[in-house]
C-alpha cells in the first residue's frame, strides 16, 4: 500500500485534479481514434504529449484498464451469443484468453477493434502504454500499479491472440502496440516492491521462437518480421 501513502501525501505526495483528468480523457477519447485524419503514429505522439504530467499519467493508466474491461465485457457477450445460437458454452478467463481463442477463434470478433468507448488500440491505448512506460517509476505515486499491470497483460494477451486466432493482420501499428505494452510491463514490474508473476499467456508465448511477417498498415507490402517469443524474453526477462 505504499502507493496509497504516497498519494495521500505521506511520501512527497502529489496534487491531482480529477476535473482536469476528465477533461483530458474527453479530449483524448473524442479527438483521436479511427475517425481522426492523421496516422496512428502521429496520434500516439500527440496524445503522449497531452498526457505528460501526473494527471495525464492517471488518465493513461485508466485508458489501458478501460480497454481491458471493455474487451472482457465484449467477449463475455460474444460467449453468451454463441451459447444462445448453438448451445456451446465458452469459458472466458481473464488471466488467460488463449484457450478461449484456440477453441472458438473463428466464432469470435476481436474485441479491441471496436471498443464502445471509442478507444482505439493503435491510437489511445498505444499512447497510454507509452506514457506509463516513460514514467513507470512515478506510477505508484498516483495510482495502484498492481491492477494496472494485470489489465495491461490482458490487453497484450488479447492483441497477440487476435494475431494468432482472430484473423487480425500483424502490421506495424499492431507491433508498435505490443512493443509499448511489453516495454511498459517490464518498467512497471521493475518498479514494484512485490511484482506479480507473469500470466500464463505471456509465459506460453515466451516459449515460442518463430517469426511472422509484419505488414504495412496501408497495403499488402511486408515491411519486416517479428519474433514475438524472443521479443518478450528480451524485454521481460532482462
PDB file of C-alpha atoms in Angstrom:
ATOM      1  CA  UNK A   1       0.000   0.000   0.000  1.00  0.00           C
ATOM      2  CA  UNK A   2       2.996   2.304  -0.401  1.00  0.00           C
ATOM      3  CA  UNK A   3       1.301   3.877  -3.412  1.00  0.00           C
ATOM      4  CA  UNK A   4      -1.644   4.950  -1.224  1.00  0.00           C
ATOM      5  CA  UNK A   5       0.594   6.558   1.397  1.00  0.00           C
ATOM      6  CA  UNK A   6       2.394   8.469  -1.333  1.00  0.00           C
ATOM      7  CA  UNK A   7      -0.867   9.511  -2.938  1.00  0.00           C
ATOM      8  CA  UNK A   8      -2.165  10.845   0.392  1.00  0.00           C
ATOM      9  CA  UNK A   9       0.983  12.827   0.958  1.00  0.00           C
ATOM     10  CA  UNK A  10       2.975  10.605   3.258  1.00  0.00           C
ATOM     11  CA  UNK A  11       5.952  10.402   0.920  1.00  0.00           C
ATOM     12  CA  UNK A  12       6.227  13.549  -1.120  1.00  0.00           C
ATOM     13  CA  UNK A  13       2.582  13.351  -2.160  1.00  0.00           C
ATOM     14  CA  UNK A  14       1.267  14.747  -5.415  1.00  0.00           C
ATOM     15  CA  UNK A  15      -1.623  17.048  -6.167  1.00  0.00           C
ATOM     16  CA  UNK A  16      -4.083  15.604  -8.644  1.00  0.00           C
ATOM     17  CA  UNK A  17      -7.030  17.298 -10.297  1.00  0.00           C
ATOM     18  CA  UNK A  18      -9.891  14.874 -11.085  1.00  0.00           C
ATOM     19  CA  UNK A  19     -11.686  17.553 -13.090  1.00  0.00           C
ATOM     20  CA  UNK A  20      -8.697  18.064 -15.329  1.00  0.00           C
ATOM     21  CA  UNK A  21      -8.321  14.313 -15.708  1.00  0.00           C
ATOM     22  CA  UNK A  22     -11.868  14.114 -17.031  1.00  0.00           C
ATOM     23  CA  UNK A  23     -11.158  16.923 -19.487  1.00  0.00           C
ATOM     24  CA  UNK A  24      -8.027  15.172 -20.704  1.00  0.00           C
ATOM     25  CA  UNK A  25      -9.869  11.895 -21.110  1.00  0.00           C
ATOM     26  CA  UNK A  26     -12.686  13.555 -23.078  1.00  0.00           C
ATOM     27  CA  UNK A  27     -10.161  15.236 -25.362  1.00  0.00           C
ATOM     28  CA  UNK A  28      -8.203  12.018 -25.927  1.00  0.00           C
ATOM     29  CA  UNK A  29     -11.360   9.981 -26.481  1.00  0.00           C
ATOM     30  CA  UNK A  30     -13.073  12.342 -28.924  1.00  0.00           C
ATOM     31  CA  UNK A  31     -10.163  13.931 -30.809  1.00  0.00           C
ATOM     32  CA  UNK A  32      -8.297  10.739 -31.666  1.00  0.00           C
ATOM     33  CA  UNK A  33      -9.002   7.226 -32.878  1.00  0.00           C
ATOM     34  CA  UNK A  34     -10.145   5.606 -36.105  1.00  0.00           C
ATOM     35  CA  UNK A  35     -12.056   8.723 -37.185  1.00  0.00           C
ATOM     36  CA  UNK A  36      -9.079  11.081 -36.903  1.00  0.00           C
ATOM     37  CA  UNK A  37      -7.467  12.217 -40.151  1.00  0.00           C
ATOM     38  CA  UNK A  38      -3.886  11.571 -39.083  1.00  0.00           C
ATOM     39  CA  UNK A  39      -1.941   8.304 -38.984  1.00  0.00           C
ATOM     40  CA  UNK A  40      -1.818   6.311 -35.781  1.00  0.00           C
ATOM     41  CA  UNK A  41       1.888   7.045 -35.059  1.00  0.00           C
ATOM     42  CA  UNK A  42       1.185  10.793 -35.187  1.00  0.00           C
ATOM     43  CA  UNK A  43      -1.840  10.301 -32.928  1.00  0.00           C
ATOM     44  CA  UNK A  44       0.297   8.401 -30.428  1.00  0.00           C
ATOM     45  CA  UNK A  45       2.838  11.230 -30.346  1.00  0.00           C
ATOM     46  CA  UNK A  46       0.147  13.888 -29.894  1.00  0.00           C
ATOM     47  CA  UNK A  47      -1.655  12.008 -27.121  1.00  0.00           C
ATOM     48  CA  UNK A  48       1.619  11.271 -25.336  1.00  0.00           C
ATOM     49  CA  UNK A  49       2.431  14.994 -25.268  1.00  0.00           C
ATOM     50  CA  UNK A  50      -1.052  15.763 -23.966  1.00  0.00           C
ATOM     51  CA  UNK A  51      -0.716  13.288 -21.079  1.00  0.00           C
ATOM     52  CA  UNK A  52       2.742  14.387 -19.981  1.00  0.00           C
ATOM     53  CA  UNK A  53       2.041  15.308 -16.315  1.00  0.00           C
ATOM     54  CA  UNK A  54       0.738  13.450 -13.253  1.00  0.00           C
ATOM     55  CA  UNK A  55      -2.914  13.901 -14.200  1.00  0.00           C
ATOM     56  CA  UNK A  56      -2.054  12.603 -17.652  1.00  0.00           C
ATOM     57  CA  UNK A  57      -0.355   9.595 -16.098  1.00  0.00           C
ATOM     58  CA  UNK A  58      -3.549   8.775 -14.196  1.00  0.00           C
ATOM     59  CA  UNK A  59      -5.550   9.105 -17.412  1.00  0.00           C
ATOM     60  CA  UNK A  60      -3.108   6.917 -19.330  1.00  0.00           C
ATOM     61  CA  UNK A  61      -3.283   4.140 -16.742  1.00  0.00           C
ATOM     62  CA  UNK A  62      -7.061   4.405 -16.787  1.00  0.00           C
ATOM     63  CA  UNK A  63      -7.213   4.099 -20.575  1.00  0.00           C
ATOM     64  CA  UNK A  64      -5.360   0.784 -20.526  1.00  0.00           C
ATOM     65  CA  UNK A  65      -7.614  -0.522 -17.754  1.00  0.00           C
ATOM     66  CA  UNK A  66     -10.774   0.686 -19.511  1.00  0.00           C
ATOM     67  CA  UNK A  67      -9.754  -1.010 -22.754  1.00  0.00           C
ATOM     68  CA  UNK A  68      -9.228  -4.291 -20.890  1.00  0.00           C
ATOM     69  CA  UNK A  69     -12.564  -4.002 -19.068  1.00  0.00           C
ATOM     70  CA  UNK A  70     -14.497  -3.260 -22.244  1.00  0.00           C
ATOM     71  CA  UNK A  71     -12.812  -6.058 -24.163  1.00  0.00           C
ATOM     72  CA  UNK A  72     -13.623  -8.540 -21.400  1.00  0.00           C
ATOM     73  CA  UNK A  73     -17.266  -7.455 -21.314  1.00  0.00           C
ATOM     74  CA  UNK A  74     -17.471  -7.816 -25.086  1.00  0.00           C
ATOM     75  CA  UNK A  75     -16.037 -11.340 -25.017  1.00  0.00           C
ATOM     76  CA  UNK A  76     -18.493 -12.328 -22.307  1.00  0.00           C
ATOM     77  CA  UNK A  77     -21.312 -11.038 -24.500  1.00  0.00           C
ATOM     78  CA  UNK A  78     -19.961 -12.904 -27.512  1.00  0.00           C
ATOM     79  CA  UNK A  79     -19.725 -16.128 -25.488  1.00  0.00           C
ATOM     80  CA  UNK A  80     -23.344 -15.710 -24.416  1.00  0.00           C
ATOM     81  CA  UNK A  81     -24.394 -15.179 -28.019  1.00  0.00           C
ATOM     82  CA  UNK A  82     -22.560 -18.338 -29.117  1.00  0.00           C
ATOM     83  CA  UNK A  83     -24.383 -20.282 -26.397  1.00  0.00           C
ATOM     84  CA  UNK A  84     -27.733 -18.777 -27.379  1.00  0.00           C
ATOM     85  CA  UNK A  85     -27.256 -19.717 -31.030  1.00  0.00           C
ATOM     86  CA  UNK A  86     -25.586 -23.103 -30.668  1.00  0.00           C
ATOM     87  CA  UNK A  87     -25.797 -24.311 -27.078  1.00  0.00           C
ATOM     88  CA  UNK A  88     -21.993 -24.336 -26.959  1.00  0.00           C
ATOM     89  CA  UNK A  89     -20.510 -22.990 -23.721  1.00  0.00           C
ATOM     90  CA  UNK A  90     -17.348 -20.926 -23.949  1.00  0.00           C
ATOM     91  CA  UNK A  91     -15.299 -20.116 -20.847  1.00  0.00           C
ATOM     92  CA  UNK A  92     -13.929 -16.571 -20.653  1.00  0.00           C
ATOM     93  CA  UNK A  93     -10.972 -16.461 -18.248  1.00  0.00           C
ATOM     94  CA  UNK A  94      -9.351 -13.048 -17.912  1.00  0.00           C
ATOM     95  CA  UNK A  95      -5.971 -14.337 -16.760  1.00  0.00           C
ATOM     96  CA  UNK A  96      -5.548 -16.365 -19.946  1.00  0.00           C
ATOM     97  CA  UNK A  97      -7.659 -15.722 -23.038  1.00  0.00           C
ATOM     98  CA  UNK A  98      -5.672 -18.073 -25.265  1.00  0.00           C
ATOM     99  CA  UNK A  99      -7.706 -21.261 -24.523  1.00  0.00           C
ATOM    100  CA  UNK A 100     -10.882 -19.387 -25.488  1.00  0.00           C
ATOM    101  CA  UNK A 101      -9.373 -18.195 -28.771  1.00  0.00           C
ATOM    102  CA  UNK A 102      -7.863 -21.578 -29.568  1.00  0.00           C
ATOM    103  CA  UNK A 103     -11.280 -23.188 -29.156  1.00  0.00           C
ATOM    104  CA  UNK A 104     -13.517 -20.599 -30.759  1.00  0.00           C
ATOM    105  CA  UNK A 105     -11.380 -18.110 -32.692  1.00  0.00           C
ATOM    106  CA  UNK A 106     -13.411 -18.313 -35.930  1.00  0.00           C
ATOM    107  CA  UNK A 107     -16.598 -17.635 -33.949  1.00  0.00           C
ATOM    108  CA  UNK A 108     -15.254 -14.564 -32.162  1.00  0.00           C
ATOM    109  CA  UNK A 109     -14.799 -10.926 -33.083  1.00  0.00           C
ATOM    110  CA  UNK A 110     -11.580  -9.266 -31.912  1.00  0.00           C
ATOM    111  CA  UNK A 111     -12.910  -7.038 -29.118  1.00  0.00           C
ATOM    112  CA  UNK A 112     -10.148  -4.425 -29.129  1.00  0.00           C
ATOM    113  CA  UNK A 113     -11.067  -3.350 -32.640  1.00  0.00           C
ATOM    114  CA  UNK A 114     -14.464  -1.909 -31.700  1.00  0.00           C
ATOM    115  CA  UNK A 115     -14.423  -0.740 -28.082  1.00  0.00           C
ATOM    116  CA  UNK A 116     -17.703   1.017 -27.208  1.00  0.00           C
ATOM    117  CA  UNK A 117     -15.914   3.942 -25.567  1.00  0.00           C
ATOM    118  CA  UNK A 118     -14.236   4.815 -28.865  1.00  0.00           C
ATOM    119  CA  UNK A 119     -10.746   3.981 -27.630  1.00  0.00           C
ATOM    120  CA  UNK A 120      -8.592   2.521 -30.385  1.00  0.00           C
ATOM    121  CA  UNK A 121      -5.808   0.034 -29.631  1.00  0.00           C
ATOM    122  CA  UNK A 122      -3.384   1.647 -32.088  1.00  0.00           C
ATOM    123  CA  UNK A 123      -4.082   5.243 -31.010  1.00  0.00           C
ATOM    124  CA  UNK A 124      -5.203   5.911 -27.419  1.00  0.00           C
ATOM    125  CA  UNK A 125      -4.128   2.556 -25.967  1.00  0.00           C
ATOM    126  CA  UNK A 126      -0.683   2.610 -27.592  1.00  0.00           C
ATOM    127  CA  UNK A 127      -0.205   6.197 -26.426  1.00  0.00           C
ATOM    128  CA  UNK A 128      -1.365   5.348 -22.906  1.00  0.00           C
ATOM    129  CA  UNK A 129       1.107   2.476 -22.678  1.00  0.00           C
ATOM    130  CA  UNK A 130       3.834   4.792 -23.964  1.00  0.00           C
ATOM    131  CA  UNK A 131       3.066   7.401 -21.304  1.00  0.00           C
ATOM    132  CA  UNK A 132       3.078   4.918 -18.438  1.00  0.00           C
ATOM    133  CA  UNK A 133       6.224   3.206 -19.679  1.00  0.00           C
ATOM    134  CA  UNK A 134       8.056   6.500 -19.779  1.00  0.00           C
ATOM    135  CA  UNK A 135       7.049   7.376 -16.209  1.00  0.00           C
ATOM    136  CA  UNK A 136       6.764   3.936 -14.638  1.00  0.00           C
ATOM    137  CA  UNK A 137       8.785   4.874 -11.574  1.00  0.00           C
ATOM    138  CA  UNK A 138       6.200   7.541 -10.770  1.00  0.00           C
ATOM    139  CA  UNK A 139       3.119   5.377 -11.322  1.00  0.00           C
ATOM    140  CA  UNK A 140       2.787   4.283  -7.695  1.00  0.00           C
ATOM    141  CA  UNK A 141       2.665   7.942  -6.665  1.00  0.00           C
ATOM    142  CA  UNK A 142      -0.623   8.462  -8.479  1.00  0.00           C
ATOM    143  CA  UNK A 143      -2.358   5.060  -8.579  1.00  0.00           C
ATOM    144  CA  UNK A 144      -2.072   1.409  -7.595  1.00  0.00           C
ATOM    145  CA  UNK A 145       0.236  -0.283 -10.139  1.00  0.00           C
ATOM    146  CA  UNK A 146      -0.984  -3.818  -9.326  1.00  0.00           C
ATOM    147  CA  UNK A 147      -4.371  -3.751 -11.113  1.00  0.00           C
ATOM    148  CA  UNK A 148      -2.855  -1.676 -13.897  1.00  0.00           C
ATOM    149  CA  UNK A 149      -0.220  -4.255 -14.798  1.00  0.00           C
ATOM    150  CA  UNK A 150      -2.816  -7.047 -14.653  1.00  0.00           C
ATOM    151  CA  UNK A 151      -5.042  -5.198 -17.134  1.00  0.00           C
ATOM    152  CA  UNK A 152      -2.042  -4.336 -19.328  1.00  0.00           C
ATOM    153  CA  UNK A 153      -1.200  -8.022 -19.654  1.00  0.00           C
ATOM    154  CA  UNK A 154      -4.847  -8.671 -20.623  1.00  0.00           C
ATOM    155  CA  UNK A 155      -4.536  -6.216 -23.498  1.00  0.00           C
ATOM    156  CA  UNK A 156      -1.263  -7.841 -24.554  1.00  0.00           C
ATOM    157  CA  UNK A 157      -2.896 -11.283 -24.411  1.00  0.00           C
ATOM    158  CA  UNK A 158      -5.867 -10.142 -26.489  1.00  0.00           C
ATOM    159  CA  UNK A 159      -3.653  -8.457 -29.068  1.00  0.00           C
ATOM    160  CA  UNK A 160      -1.408 -11.465 -29.654  1.00  0.00           C
ATOM    161  CA  UNK A 161      -4.333 -13.921 -29.562  1.00  0.00           C
ATOM    162  CA  UNK A 162      -6.009 -11.800 -32.222  1.00  0.00           C
ATOM    163  CA  UNK A 163      -2.949 -12.224 -34.418  1.00  0.00           C
ATOM    164  CA  UNK A 164      -2.844 -15.974 -33.974  1.00  0.00           C
ATOM    165  CA  UNK A 165      -6.505 -16.960 -33.814  1.00  0.00           C
ATOM    166  CA  UNK A 166      -8.631 -13.906 -34.622  1.00  0.00           C
ATOM    167  CA  UNK A 167      -7.651 -13.080 -38.206  1.00  0.00           C
ATOM    168  CA  UNK A 168      -6.066  -9.796 -37.098  1.00  0.00           C
ATOM    169  CA  UNK A 169      -3.282  -8.851 -39.509  1.00  0.00           C
ATOM    170  CA  UNK A 170       0.129  -8.245 -37.983  1.00  0.00           C
ATOM    171  CA  UNK A 171       1.048  -4.744 -39.134  1.00  0.00           C
ATOM    172  CA  UNK A 172       3.391  -2.057 -37.867  1.00  0.00           C
ATOM    173  CA  UNK A 173       0.658  -0.398 -35.804  1.00  0.00           C
ATOM    174  CA  UNK A 174      -0.072  -3.685 -34.053  1.00  0.00           C
ATOM    175  CA  UNK A 175       3.572  -4.467 -33.416  1.00  0.00           C
ATOM    176  CA  UNK A 176       4.076  -0.967 -32.015  1.00  0.00           C
ATOM    177  CA  UNK A 177       1.236  -1.618 -29.572  1.00  0.00           C
ATOM    178  CA  UNK A 178       2.774  -4.923 -28.494  1.00  0.00           C
ATOM    179  CA  UNK A 179       6.233  -3.392 -28.099  1.00  0.00           C
ATOM    180  CA  UNK A 180       4.885  -0.499 -25.981  1.00  0.00           C
ATOM    181  CA  UNK A 181       2.817  -2.850 -23.815  1.00  0.00           C
ATOM    182  CA  UNK A 182       5.778  -5.162 -23.300  1.00  0.00           C
ATOM    183  CA  UNK A 183       8.208  -2.350 -22.510  1.00  0.00           C
ATOM    184  CA  UNK A 184       5.751  -0.769 -20.096  1.00  0.00           C
ATOM    185  CA  UNK A 185       5.086  -4.073 -18.346  1.00  0.00           C
ATOM    186  CA  UNK A 186       8.829  -4.525 -17.809  1.00  0.00           C
ATOM    187  CA  UNK A 187       9.249  -0.993 -16.489  1.00  0.00           C
ATOM    188  CA  UNK A 188       6.284  -1.202 -14.103  1.00  0.00           C
ATOM    189  CA  UNK A 189       7.244  -4.646 -12.797  1.00  0.00           C
ATOM    190  CA  UNK A 190      10.794  -3.446 -12.144  1.00  0.00           C
ATOM    191  CA  UNK A 191       9.460  -0.531 -10.092  1.00  0.00           C
ATOM    192  CA  UNK A 192       7.090  -2.626  -7.945  1.00  0.00           C
ATOM    193  CA  UNK A 193       8.034  -3.870  -4.473  1.00  0.00           C
ATOM    194  CA  UNK A 194       6.160  -7.135  -4.957  1.00  0.00           C
ATOM    195  CA  UNK A 195       5.549  -7.688  -8.679  1.00  0.00           C
ATOM    196  CA  UNK A 196       3.095 -10.406  -9.739  1.00  0.00           C
ATOM    197  CA  UNK A 197       4.138 -13.441 -11.748  1.00  0.00           C
ATOM    198  CA  UNK A 198       3.904 -13.241 -15.492  1.00  0.00           C
ATOM    199  CA  UNK A 199       0.484 -14.561 -16.585  1.00  0.00           C
ATOM    200  CA  UNK A 200       0.116 -17.936 -18.354  1.00  0.00           C
ATOM    201  CA  UNK A 201      -0.476 -16.466 -21.814  1.00  0.00           C
ATOM    202  CA  UNK A 202       2.771 -14.498 -21.687  1.00  0.00           C
ATOM    203  CA  UNK A 203       4.747 -17.466 -20.383  1.00  0.00           C
ATOM    204  CA  UNK A 204       3.363 -19.614 -23.213  1.00  0.00           C
ATOM    205  CA  UNK A 205       4.335 -17.049 -25.831  1.00  0.00           C
ATOM    206  CA  UNK A 206       7.818 -16.703 -24.363  1.00  0.00           C
ATOM    207  CA  UNK A 207       8.464 -20.376 -25.092  1.00  0.00           C
ATOM    208  CA  UNK A 208       7.960 -19.710 -28.817  1.00  0.00           C
ATOM    209  CA  UNK A 209      10.811 -18.931 -31.188  1.00  0.00           C
ATOM    210  CA  UNK A 210       9.425 -18.283 -34.654  1.00  0.00           C
ATOM    211  CA  UNK A 211       8.950 -15.125 -36.690  1.00  0.00           C
ATOM    212  CA  UNK A 212       5.926 -13.800 -38.601  1.00  0.00           C
ATOM    213  CA  UNK A 213       5.643 -11.184 -41.324  1.00  0.00           C
ATOM    214  CA  UNK A 214       4.771  -7.604 -40.408  1.00  0.00           C
ATOM    215  CA  UNK A 215       2.719  -5.670 -42.965  1.00  0.00           C
ATOM    216  CA  UNK A 216       2.402  -2.054 -43.956  1.00  0.00           C
ATOM    217  CA  UNK A 217      -0.937  -0.860 -42.486  1.00  0.00           C
ATOM    218  CA  UNK A 218      -1.799   0.853 -45.771  1.00  0.00           C
ATOM    219  CA  UNK A 219      -1.265  -2.071 -48.118  1.00  0.00           C
ATOM    220  CA  UNK A 220      -0.163  -5.655 -48.750  1.00  0.00           C
ATOM    221  CA  UNK A 221       3.575  -4.997 -48.566  1.00  0.00           C
ATOM    222  CA  UNK A 222       5.619  -6.924 -45.986  1.00  0.00           C
ATOM    223  CA  UNK A 223       7.947  -4.463 -44.224  1.00  0.00           C
ATOM    224  CA  UNK A 224       9.575  -6.688 -41.613  1.00  0.00           C
ATOM    225  CA  UNK A 225       9.288  -9.675 -39.310  1.00  0.00           C
ATOM    226  CA  UNK A 226       8.754 -10.125 -35.583  1.00  0.00           C
ATOM    227  CA  UNK A 227       9.810 -12.986 -33.322  1.00  0.00           C
ATOM    228  CA  UNK A 228       7.322 -12.393 -30.528  1.00  0.00           C
ATOM    229  CA  UNK A 229       8.708 -15.003 -28.155  1.00  0.00           C
ATOM    230  CA  UNK A 230      12.230 -13.630 -28.421  1.00  0.00           C
ATOM    231  CA  UNK A 231      10.997 -10.054 -28.031  1.00  0.00           C
ATOM    232  CA  UNK A 232       9.080 -10.936 -24.871  1.00  0.00           C
ATOM    233  CA  UNK A 233      12.024 -12.816 -23.394  1.00  0.00           C
ATOM    234  CA  UNK A 234      14.450  -9.983 -24.152  1.00  0.00           C
ATOM    235  CA  UNK A 235      12.199  -7.385 -22.563  1.00  0.00           C
ATOM    236  CA  UNK A 236      10.530  -9.139 -19.643  1.00  0.00           C
ATOM    237  CA  UNK A 237      13.467 -11.273 -18.508  1.00  0.00           C
ATOM    238  CA  UNK A 238      16.137  -8.586 -18.842  1.00  0.00           C
TER     239      UNK A 238
END
